[in-house]
CSV table of C-alpha atoms in Angstrom, one decimal:
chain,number,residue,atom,x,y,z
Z,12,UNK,CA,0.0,0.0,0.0
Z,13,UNK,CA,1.6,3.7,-1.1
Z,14,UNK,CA,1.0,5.9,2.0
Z,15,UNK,CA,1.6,9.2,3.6
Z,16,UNK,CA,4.3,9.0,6.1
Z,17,UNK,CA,2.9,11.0,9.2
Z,18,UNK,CA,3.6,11.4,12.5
Z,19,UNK,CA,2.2,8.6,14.5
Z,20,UNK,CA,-0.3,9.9,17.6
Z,21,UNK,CA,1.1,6.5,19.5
Z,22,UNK,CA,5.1,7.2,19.0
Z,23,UNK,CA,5.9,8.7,22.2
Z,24,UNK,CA,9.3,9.7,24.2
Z,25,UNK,CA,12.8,7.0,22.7
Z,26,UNK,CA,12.8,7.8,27.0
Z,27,UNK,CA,10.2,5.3,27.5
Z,28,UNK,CA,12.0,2.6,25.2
Z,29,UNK,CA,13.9,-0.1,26.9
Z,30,UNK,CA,16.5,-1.4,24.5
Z,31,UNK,CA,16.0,-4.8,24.0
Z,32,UNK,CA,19.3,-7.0,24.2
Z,33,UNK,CA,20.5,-8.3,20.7
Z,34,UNK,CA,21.4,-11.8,22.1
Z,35,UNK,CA,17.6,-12.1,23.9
Z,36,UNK,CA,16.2,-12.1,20.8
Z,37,UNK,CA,16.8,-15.6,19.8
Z,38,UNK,CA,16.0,-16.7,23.5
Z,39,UNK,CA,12.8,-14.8,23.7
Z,40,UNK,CA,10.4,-17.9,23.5
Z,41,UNK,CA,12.0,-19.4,26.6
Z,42,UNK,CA,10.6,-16.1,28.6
Z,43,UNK,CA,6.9,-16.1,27.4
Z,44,UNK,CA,4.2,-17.6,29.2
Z,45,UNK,CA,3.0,-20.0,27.0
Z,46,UNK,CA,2.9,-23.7,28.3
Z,47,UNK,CA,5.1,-25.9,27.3
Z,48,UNK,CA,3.1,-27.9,25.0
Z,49,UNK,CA,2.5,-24.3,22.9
Z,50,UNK,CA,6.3,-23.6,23.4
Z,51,UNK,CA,7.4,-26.9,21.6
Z,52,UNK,CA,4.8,-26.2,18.5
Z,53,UNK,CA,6.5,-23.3,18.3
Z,54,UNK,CA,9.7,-24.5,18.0
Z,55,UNK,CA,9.5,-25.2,14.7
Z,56,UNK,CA,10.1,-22.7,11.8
Z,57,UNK,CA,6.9,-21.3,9.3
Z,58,UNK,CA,7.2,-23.6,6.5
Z,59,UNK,CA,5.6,-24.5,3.5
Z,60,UNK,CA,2.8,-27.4,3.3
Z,61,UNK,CA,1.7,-28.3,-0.1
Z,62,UNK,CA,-0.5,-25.0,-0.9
Z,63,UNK,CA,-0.7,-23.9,2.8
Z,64,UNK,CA,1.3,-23.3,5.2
Z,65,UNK,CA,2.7,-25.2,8.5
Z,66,UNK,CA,2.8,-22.8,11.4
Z,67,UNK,CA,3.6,-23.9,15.4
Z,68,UNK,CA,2.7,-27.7,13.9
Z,69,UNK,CA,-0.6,-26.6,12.1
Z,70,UNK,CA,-1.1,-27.1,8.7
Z,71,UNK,CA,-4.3,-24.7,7.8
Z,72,UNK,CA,-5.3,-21.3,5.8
Z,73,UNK,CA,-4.8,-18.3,8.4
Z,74,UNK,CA,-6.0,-14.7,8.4
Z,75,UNK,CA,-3.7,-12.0,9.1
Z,76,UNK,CA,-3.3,-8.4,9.1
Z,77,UNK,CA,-0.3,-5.6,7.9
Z,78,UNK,CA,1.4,-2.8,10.6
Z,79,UNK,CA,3.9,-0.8,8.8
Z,80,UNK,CA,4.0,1.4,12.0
Z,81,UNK,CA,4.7,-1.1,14.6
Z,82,UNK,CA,8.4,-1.2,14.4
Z,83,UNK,CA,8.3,2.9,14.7
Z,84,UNK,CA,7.0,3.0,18.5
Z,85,UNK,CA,9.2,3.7,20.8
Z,86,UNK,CA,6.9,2.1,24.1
Z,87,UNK,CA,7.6,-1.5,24.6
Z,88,UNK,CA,4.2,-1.9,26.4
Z,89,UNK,CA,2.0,-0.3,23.1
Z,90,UNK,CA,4.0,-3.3,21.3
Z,91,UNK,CA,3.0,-5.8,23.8
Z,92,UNK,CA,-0.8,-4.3,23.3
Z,93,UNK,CA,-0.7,-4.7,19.7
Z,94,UNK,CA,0.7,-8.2,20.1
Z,95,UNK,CA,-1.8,-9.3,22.8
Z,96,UNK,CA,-4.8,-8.1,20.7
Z,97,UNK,CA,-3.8,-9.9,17.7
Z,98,UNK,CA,-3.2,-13.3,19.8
Z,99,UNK,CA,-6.9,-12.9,21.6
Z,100,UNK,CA,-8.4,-12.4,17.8
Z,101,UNK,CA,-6.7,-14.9,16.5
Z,102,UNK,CA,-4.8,-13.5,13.8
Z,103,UNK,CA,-1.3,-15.6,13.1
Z,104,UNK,CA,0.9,-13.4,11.2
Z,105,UNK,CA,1.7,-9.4,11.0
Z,106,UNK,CA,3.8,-7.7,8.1
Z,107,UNK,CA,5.8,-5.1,9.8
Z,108,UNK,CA,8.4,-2.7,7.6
Z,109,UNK,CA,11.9,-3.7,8.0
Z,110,UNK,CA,13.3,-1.0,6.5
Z,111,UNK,CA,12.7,2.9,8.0
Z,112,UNK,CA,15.1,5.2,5.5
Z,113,UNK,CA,16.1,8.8,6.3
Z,114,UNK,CA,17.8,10.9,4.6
Z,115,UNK,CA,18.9,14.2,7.1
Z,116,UNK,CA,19.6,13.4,10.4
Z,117,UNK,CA,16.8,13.2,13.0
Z,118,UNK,CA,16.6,12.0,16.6
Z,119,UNK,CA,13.4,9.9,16.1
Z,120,UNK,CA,13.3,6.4,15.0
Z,121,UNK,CA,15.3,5.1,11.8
Z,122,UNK,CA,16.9,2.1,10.5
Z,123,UNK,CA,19.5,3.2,7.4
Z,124,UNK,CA,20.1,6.5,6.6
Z,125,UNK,CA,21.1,8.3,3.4
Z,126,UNK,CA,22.4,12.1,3.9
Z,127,UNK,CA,24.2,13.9,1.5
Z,128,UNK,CA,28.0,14.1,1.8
Z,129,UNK,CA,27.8,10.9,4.5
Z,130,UNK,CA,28.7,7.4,4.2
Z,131,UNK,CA,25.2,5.2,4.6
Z,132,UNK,CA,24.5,3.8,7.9
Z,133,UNK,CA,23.0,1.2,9.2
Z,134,UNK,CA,21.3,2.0,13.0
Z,135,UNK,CA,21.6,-0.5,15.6
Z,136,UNK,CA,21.2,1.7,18.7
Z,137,UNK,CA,17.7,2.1,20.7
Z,138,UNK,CA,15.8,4.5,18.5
Z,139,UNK,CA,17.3,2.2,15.3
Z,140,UNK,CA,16.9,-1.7,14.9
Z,141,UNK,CA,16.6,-2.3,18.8
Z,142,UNK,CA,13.3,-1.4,18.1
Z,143,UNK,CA,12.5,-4.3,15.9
Z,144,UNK,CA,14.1,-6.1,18.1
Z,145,UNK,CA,11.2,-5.8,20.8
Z,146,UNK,CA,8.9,-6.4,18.0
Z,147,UNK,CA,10.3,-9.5,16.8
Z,148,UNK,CA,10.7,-10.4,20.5
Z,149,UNK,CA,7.5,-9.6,21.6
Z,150,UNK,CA,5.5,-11.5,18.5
Z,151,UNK,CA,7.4,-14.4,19.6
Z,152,UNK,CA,5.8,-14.1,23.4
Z,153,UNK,CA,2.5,-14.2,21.9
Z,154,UNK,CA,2.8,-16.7,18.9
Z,155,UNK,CA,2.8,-14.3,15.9
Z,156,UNK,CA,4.8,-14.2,12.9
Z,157,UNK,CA,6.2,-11.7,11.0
Z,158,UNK,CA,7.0,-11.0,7.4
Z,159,UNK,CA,9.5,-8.5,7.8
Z,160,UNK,CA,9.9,-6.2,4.1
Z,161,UNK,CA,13.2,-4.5,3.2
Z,162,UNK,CA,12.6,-1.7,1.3
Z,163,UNK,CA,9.6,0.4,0.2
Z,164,UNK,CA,8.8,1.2,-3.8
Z,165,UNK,CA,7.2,4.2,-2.6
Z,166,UNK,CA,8.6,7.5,-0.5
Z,167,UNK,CA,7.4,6.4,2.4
Z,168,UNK,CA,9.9,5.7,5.1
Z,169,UNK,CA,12.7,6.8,2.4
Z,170,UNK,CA,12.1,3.5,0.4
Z,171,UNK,CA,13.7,3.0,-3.4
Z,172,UNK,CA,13.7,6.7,-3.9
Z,173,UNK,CA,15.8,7.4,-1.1
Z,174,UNK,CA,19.1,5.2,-2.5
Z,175,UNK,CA,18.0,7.0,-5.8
Z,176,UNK,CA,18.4,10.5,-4.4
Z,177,UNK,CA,21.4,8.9,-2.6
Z,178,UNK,CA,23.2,7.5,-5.6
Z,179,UNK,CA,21.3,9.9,-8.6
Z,180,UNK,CA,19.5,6.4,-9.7
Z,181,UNK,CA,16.4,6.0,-11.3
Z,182,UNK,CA,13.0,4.2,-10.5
Z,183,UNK,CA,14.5,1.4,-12.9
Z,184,UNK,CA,18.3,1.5,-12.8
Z,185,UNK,CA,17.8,0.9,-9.0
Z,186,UNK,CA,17.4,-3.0,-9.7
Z,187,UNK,CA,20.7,-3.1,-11.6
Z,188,UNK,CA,22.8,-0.4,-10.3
Z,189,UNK,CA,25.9,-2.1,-8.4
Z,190,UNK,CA,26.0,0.3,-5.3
Z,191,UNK,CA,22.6,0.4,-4.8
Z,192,UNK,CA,22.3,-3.1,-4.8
Z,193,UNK,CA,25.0,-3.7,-2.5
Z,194,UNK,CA,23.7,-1.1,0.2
Z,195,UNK,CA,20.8,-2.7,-0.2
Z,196,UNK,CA,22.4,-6.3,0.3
Z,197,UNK,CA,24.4,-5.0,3.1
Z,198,UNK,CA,20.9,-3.6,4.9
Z,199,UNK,CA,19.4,-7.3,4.4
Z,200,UNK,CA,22.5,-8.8,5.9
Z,201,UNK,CA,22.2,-6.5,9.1
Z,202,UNK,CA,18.3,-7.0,9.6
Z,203,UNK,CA,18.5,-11.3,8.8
Z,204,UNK,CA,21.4,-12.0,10.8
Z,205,UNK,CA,19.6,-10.7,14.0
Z,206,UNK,CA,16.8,-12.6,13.8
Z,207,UNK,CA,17.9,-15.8,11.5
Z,208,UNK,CA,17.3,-18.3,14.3
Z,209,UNK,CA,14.2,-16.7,15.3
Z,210,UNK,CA,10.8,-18.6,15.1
Z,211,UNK,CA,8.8,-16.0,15.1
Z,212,UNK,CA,10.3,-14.9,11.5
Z,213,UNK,CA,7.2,-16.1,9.3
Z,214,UNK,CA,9.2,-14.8,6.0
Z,215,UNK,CA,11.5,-12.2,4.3
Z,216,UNK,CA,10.2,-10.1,2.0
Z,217,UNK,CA,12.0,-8.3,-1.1
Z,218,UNK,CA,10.0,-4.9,-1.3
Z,219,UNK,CA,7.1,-3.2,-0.7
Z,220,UNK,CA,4.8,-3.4,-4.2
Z,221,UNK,CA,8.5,-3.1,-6.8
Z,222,UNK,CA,7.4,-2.1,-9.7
Z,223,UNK,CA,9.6,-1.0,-13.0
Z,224,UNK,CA,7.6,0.5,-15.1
Z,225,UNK,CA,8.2,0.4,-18.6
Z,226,UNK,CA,10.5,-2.2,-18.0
Z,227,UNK,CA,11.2,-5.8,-19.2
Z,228,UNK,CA,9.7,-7.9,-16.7
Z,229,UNK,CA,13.3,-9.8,-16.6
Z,230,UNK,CA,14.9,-7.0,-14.8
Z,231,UNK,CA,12.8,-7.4,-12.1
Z,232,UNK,CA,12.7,-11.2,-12.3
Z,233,UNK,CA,16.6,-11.4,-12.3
Z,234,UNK,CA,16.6,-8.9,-9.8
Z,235,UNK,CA,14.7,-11.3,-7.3
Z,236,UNK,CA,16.2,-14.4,-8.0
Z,237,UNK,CA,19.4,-12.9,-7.2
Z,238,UNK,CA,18.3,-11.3,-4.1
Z,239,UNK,CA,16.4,-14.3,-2.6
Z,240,UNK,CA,19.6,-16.1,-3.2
Z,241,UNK,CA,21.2,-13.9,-1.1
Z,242,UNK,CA,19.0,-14.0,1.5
Z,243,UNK,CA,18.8,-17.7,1.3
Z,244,UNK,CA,22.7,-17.9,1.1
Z,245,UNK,CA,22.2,-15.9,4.7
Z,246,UNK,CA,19.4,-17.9,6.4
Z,247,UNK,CA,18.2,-20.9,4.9
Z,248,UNK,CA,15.8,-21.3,7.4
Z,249,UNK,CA,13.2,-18.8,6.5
Z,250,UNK,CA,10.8,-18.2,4.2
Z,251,UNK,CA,11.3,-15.7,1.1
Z,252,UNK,CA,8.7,-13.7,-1.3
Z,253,UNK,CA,8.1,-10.8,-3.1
Z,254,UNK,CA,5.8,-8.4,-1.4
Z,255,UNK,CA,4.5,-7.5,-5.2
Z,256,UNK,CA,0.9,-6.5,-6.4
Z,257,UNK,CA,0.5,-9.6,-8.0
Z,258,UNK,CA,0.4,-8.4,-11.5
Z,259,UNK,CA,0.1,-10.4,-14.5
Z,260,UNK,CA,1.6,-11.1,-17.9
Z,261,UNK,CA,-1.9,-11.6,-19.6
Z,262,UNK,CA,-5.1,-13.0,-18.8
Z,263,UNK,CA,-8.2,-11.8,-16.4
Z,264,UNK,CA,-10.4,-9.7,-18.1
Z,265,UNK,CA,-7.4,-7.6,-19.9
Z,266,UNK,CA,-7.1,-4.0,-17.8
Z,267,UNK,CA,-4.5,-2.9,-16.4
Z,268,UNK,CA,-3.2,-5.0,-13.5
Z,269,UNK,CA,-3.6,-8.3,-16.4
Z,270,UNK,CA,-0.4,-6.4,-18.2
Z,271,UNK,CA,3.2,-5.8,-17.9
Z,272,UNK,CA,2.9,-2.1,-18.0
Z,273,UNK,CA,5.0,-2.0,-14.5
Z,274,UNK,CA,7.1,-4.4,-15.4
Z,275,UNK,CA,6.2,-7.4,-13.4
Z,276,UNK,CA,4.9,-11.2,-14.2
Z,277,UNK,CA,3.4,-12.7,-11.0
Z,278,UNK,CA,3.9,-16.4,-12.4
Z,279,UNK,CA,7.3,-15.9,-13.8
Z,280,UNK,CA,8.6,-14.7,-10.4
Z,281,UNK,CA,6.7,-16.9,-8.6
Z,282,UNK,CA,8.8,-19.8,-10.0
Z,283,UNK,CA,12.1,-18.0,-9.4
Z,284,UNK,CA,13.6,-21.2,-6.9
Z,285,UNK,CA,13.9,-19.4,-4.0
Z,286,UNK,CA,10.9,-17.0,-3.6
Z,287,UNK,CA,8.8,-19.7,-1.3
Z,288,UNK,CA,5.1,-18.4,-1.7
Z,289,UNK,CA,3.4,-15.6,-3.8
Z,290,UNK,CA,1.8,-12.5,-2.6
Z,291,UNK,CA,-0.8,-10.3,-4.4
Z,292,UNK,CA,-2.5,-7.2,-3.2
Z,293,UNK,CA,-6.1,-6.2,-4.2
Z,294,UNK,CA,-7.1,-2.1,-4.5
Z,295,UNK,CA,-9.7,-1.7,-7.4
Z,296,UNK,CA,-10.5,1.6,-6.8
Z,297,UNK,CA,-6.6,2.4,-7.4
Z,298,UNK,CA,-6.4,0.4,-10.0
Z,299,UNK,CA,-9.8,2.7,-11.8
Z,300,UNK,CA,-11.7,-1.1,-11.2
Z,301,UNK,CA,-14.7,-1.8,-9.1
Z,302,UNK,CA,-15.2,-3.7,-6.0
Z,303,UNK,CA,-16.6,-6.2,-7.9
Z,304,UNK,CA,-13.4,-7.2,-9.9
Z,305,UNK,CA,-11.7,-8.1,-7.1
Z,306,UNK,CA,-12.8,-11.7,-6.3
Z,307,UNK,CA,-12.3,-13.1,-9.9
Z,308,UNK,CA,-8.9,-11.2,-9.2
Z,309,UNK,CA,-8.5,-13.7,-6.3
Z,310,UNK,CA,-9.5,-17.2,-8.1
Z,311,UNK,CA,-7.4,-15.7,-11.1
Z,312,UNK,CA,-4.0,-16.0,-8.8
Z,313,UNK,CA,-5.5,-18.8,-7.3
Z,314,UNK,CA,-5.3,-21.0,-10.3
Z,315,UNK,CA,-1.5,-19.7,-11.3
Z,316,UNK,CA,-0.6,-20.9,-7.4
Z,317,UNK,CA,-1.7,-24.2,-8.2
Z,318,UNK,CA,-0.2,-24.4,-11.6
Z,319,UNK,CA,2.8,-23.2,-10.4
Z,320,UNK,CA,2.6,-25.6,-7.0
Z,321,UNK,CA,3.4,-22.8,-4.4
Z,322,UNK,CA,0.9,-21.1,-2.0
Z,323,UNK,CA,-0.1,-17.6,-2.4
Z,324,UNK,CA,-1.1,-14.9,0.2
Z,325,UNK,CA,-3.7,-12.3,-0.6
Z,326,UNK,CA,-1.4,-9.8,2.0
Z,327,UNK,CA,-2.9,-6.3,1.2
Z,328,UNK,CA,-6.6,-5.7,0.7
Z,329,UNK,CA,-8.9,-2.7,1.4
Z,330,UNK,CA,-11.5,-0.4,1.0
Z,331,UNK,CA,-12.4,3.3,2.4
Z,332,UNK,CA,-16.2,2.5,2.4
Z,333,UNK,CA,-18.5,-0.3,3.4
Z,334,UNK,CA,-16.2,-2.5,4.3
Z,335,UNK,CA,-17.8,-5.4,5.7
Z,336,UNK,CA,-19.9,-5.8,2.2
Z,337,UNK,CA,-17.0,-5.5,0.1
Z,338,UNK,CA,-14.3,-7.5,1.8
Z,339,UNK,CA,-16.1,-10.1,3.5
Z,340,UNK,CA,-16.6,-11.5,-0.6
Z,341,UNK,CA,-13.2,-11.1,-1.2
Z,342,UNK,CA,-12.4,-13.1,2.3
Z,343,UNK,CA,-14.9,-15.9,1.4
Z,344,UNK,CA,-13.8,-16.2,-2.1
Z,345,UNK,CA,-10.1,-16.6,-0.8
Z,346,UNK,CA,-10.8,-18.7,1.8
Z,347,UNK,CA,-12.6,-21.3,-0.4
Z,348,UNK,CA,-10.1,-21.3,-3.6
Z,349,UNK,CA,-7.2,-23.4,-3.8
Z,350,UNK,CA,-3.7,-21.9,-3.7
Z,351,UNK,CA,-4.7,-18.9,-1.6
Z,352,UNK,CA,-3.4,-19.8,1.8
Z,353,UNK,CA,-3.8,-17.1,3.9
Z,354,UNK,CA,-5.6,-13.1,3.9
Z,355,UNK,CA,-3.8,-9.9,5.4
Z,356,UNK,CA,-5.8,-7.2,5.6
Z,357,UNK,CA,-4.6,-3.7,5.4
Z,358,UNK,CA,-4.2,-2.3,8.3
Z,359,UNK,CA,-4.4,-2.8,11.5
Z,360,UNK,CA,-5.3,0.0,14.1
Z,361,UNK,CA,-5.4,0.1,17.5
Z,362,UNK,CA,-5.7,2.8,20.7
Z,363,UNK,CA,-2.2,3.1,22.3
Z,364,UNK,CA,-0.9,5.6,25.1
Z,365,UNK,CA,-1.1,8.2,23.3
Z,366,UNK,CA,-3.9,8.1,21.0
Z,367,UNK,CA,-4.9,5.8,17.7
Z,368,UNK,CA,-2.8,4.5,15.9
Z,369,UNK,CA,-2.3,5.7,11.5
Z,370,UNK,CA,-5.9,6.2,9.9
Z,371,UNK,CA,-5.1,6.1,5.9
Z,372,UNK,CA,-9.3,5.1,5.4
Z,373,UNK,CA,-9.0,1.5,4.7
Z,374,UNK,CA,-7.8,0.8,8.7
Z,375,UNK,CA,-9.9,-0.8,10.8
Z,376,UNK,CA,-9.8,-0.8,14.3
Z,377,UNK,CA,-9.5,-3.7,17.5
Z,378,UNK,CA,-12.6,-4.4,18.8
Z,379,UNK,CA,-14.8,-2.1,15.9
Z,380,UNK,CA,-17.9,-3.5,14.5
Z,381,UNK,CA,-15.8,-3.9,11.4
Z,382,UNK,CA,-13.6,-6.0,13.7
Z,383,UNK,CA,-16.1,-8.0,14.7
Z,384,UNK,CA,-17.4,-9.1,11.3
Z,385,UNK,CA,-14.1,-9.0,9.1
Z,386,UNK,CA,-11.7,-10.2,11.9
Z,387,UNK,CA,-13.7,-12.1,14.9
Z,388,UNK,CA,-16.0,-14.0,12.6
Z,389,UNK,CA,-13.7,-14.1,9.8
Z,390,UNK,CA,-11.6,-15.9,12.5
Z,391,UNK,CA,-14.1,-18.0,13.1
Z,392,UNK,CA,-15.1,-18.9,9.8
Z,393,UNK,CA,-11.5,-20.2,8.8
Z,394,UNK,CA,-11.8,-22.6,11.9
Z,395,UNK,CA,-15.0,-24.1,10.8
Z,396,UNK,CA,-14.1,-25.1,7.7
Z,397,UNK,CA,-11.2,-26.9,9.4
């Protein structure tokens, strides 16, 4: 999802963050208080299953949710909120951004920065990576996986054009230029190798929505099967996709997203070796389509899951109106085709200590009727079919 980066109303004081030891991370399920029984299914890592997936020794389709801001807070016990709210609902797995790019120098949160007339850098102090430390620890306290992303297509939180205004790159030389790519390797390297032995990594994911447009859809598809590589080369433990839109190289009724106009071809990559699952996003109002279009949109990637013989995710969906008529099709039409393994609605919200949490429309909120019916019974719904 492209959004506006504002000022969070639940970030409050770095003074109330506890930095959360690097070397706790890895021993974090020891400290939880689960029972033992739930602490040995968990000591397994997310895995593949035919077309689902295998998660804490359960083999079943799983609803989920996205929270670009959660690594951004800078209270330990708003985390821990978050965390305990998605347990008691029920939903298995969060996509958090990995990545948080700046490019002057602030005193506020941030990952990697890219300031003129300065060497790149990499933050691993409290207000930098320790804080997704404390995410990554606290999922793993309440059983919830993350897929952690590593760079943003869009602005947001510096993202691609960031290392472009960095290293005077372009939307599409950035997937082939050498030093972009190997700041962007070294970043991966820094964020996988604190958390490679963690279970509570559900995957690794390339970018946020990559897109080249006007490109051949082979830059992008060589640029992923070298990067998963990588990443595999790093931790072969973990999962590894794309984080793409899902679009296609024909098909579908023909508009827009059924093209290579941005330079992407969900089945090619999808059979790159070491990208371990597909994920598509569904937005029809930015893509000039009706709500409507969206479930044959599902059963379409659906079928090239199953043809291809890996699971798919359908990890971004929303709407700004009505959304309990219009997604609750889209969640019963991916919950009953083959291939689609799991649904991640965007985006999570919650009240934290200082206020709610990002509003961008399409958020809906813990314990909201629209939580009720697209999360509680949605929930509920997966468990009955079994």
């Amino acid at each position: 999802m492209k959004i506006l980066q504002i000022l969070l109303l639940s970030v409050v004081g770095l003074a109330t963050a506890t930095p959360f030891p690097l070397s706790s991370v890895a021993q974090s399920e020891a400290g939880n208080e689960a029972t033992s029984s739930e602490l040995e299914k968990r000591a397994t890592f997310p895995s593949v299953s035919g077309l689902k997936f295998n998660i804490d020794g359960s083999t079943a389709y799983f609803a989920g949710t996205n929270s670009y801001w959660i690594g951004f807070l800078t209270s330990n016990a708003d985390v821990d909120t978050v965390m305990g709210h998605l347990q008691s609902s029920g939903l298995k797995v969060l996509r958090v951004w990995g990545f948080n790019d700046v490019t002057q120098t602030t005193s506020g949160v941030w990952y990697q920065s890219f300031v003129n007339g300065q060497q790149p850098q990499i933050n691993t102090g409290a207000n930098g990576l320790q804080r997704l430390d404390y995410v990554v620890s606290s999922a793993s306290s309440h059983g919830i996986k993350l897929i952690v992303n590593f760079v943003n297509n869009w602005g947001d939180y510096g993202g691609m054009p960031a290392y472009n205004t960095y290293y005077g790159t372009t939307k599409t030389t950035w997937y082939t230029d050498p030093k972009v790519q190997a700041q962007y390797q070294a970043y991966i390297k820094a964020v996988v190798s604190r958390y490679q032995d963690s279970m509570a990594i559900f995957a690794w994911e390339l970018a946020n929505e990559p897109r080249c447009n006007g490109c051949n859809p082979s830059i992008v598809t060589d640029w992923a099967t070298k990067t998963s590589a990588y990443i595999k080369s790093l931790d072969s433990n973990h999962m590894i996709t794309m984080g793409d839109e899902g679009f296609v190289n024909g098909g579908g009724d023909g508009s827009y997203p059924y093209t290579t106009g941005e330079g992407m071809d969900f089945e090619a990559n999808l059979r790159i070796p070491d990208i371990s699952f597909g994920t598509f996003h569904l937005y029809p109002s930015s893509w000039s389509e009706s709500t409507s279009w969206g479930s044959p949109w599902i059963a379409n990637h659906g079928a090239i899951c199953v043809k291809v013989g890996k699971p798919c995710i359908l990890e971004e969906y929303g709407v700004t109106t009505d959304k309990t008529s219009v997604e609750g099709p889209w969640q019963t039409t991916a919950l009953s085709t083959a291939g689609i393994a799991g649904d991640m609605y965007w985006q999570y919200g919650d009240t934290l200590s200082s206020g709610k949490t990002s509003d961008d429309g399409n958020t809906i909120y813990y314990g909201s009727s629209d939580f009720d019916i697209l999360v509680t019974q949605h929930v509920s719904d997966i468990k009955s079919k079994g």
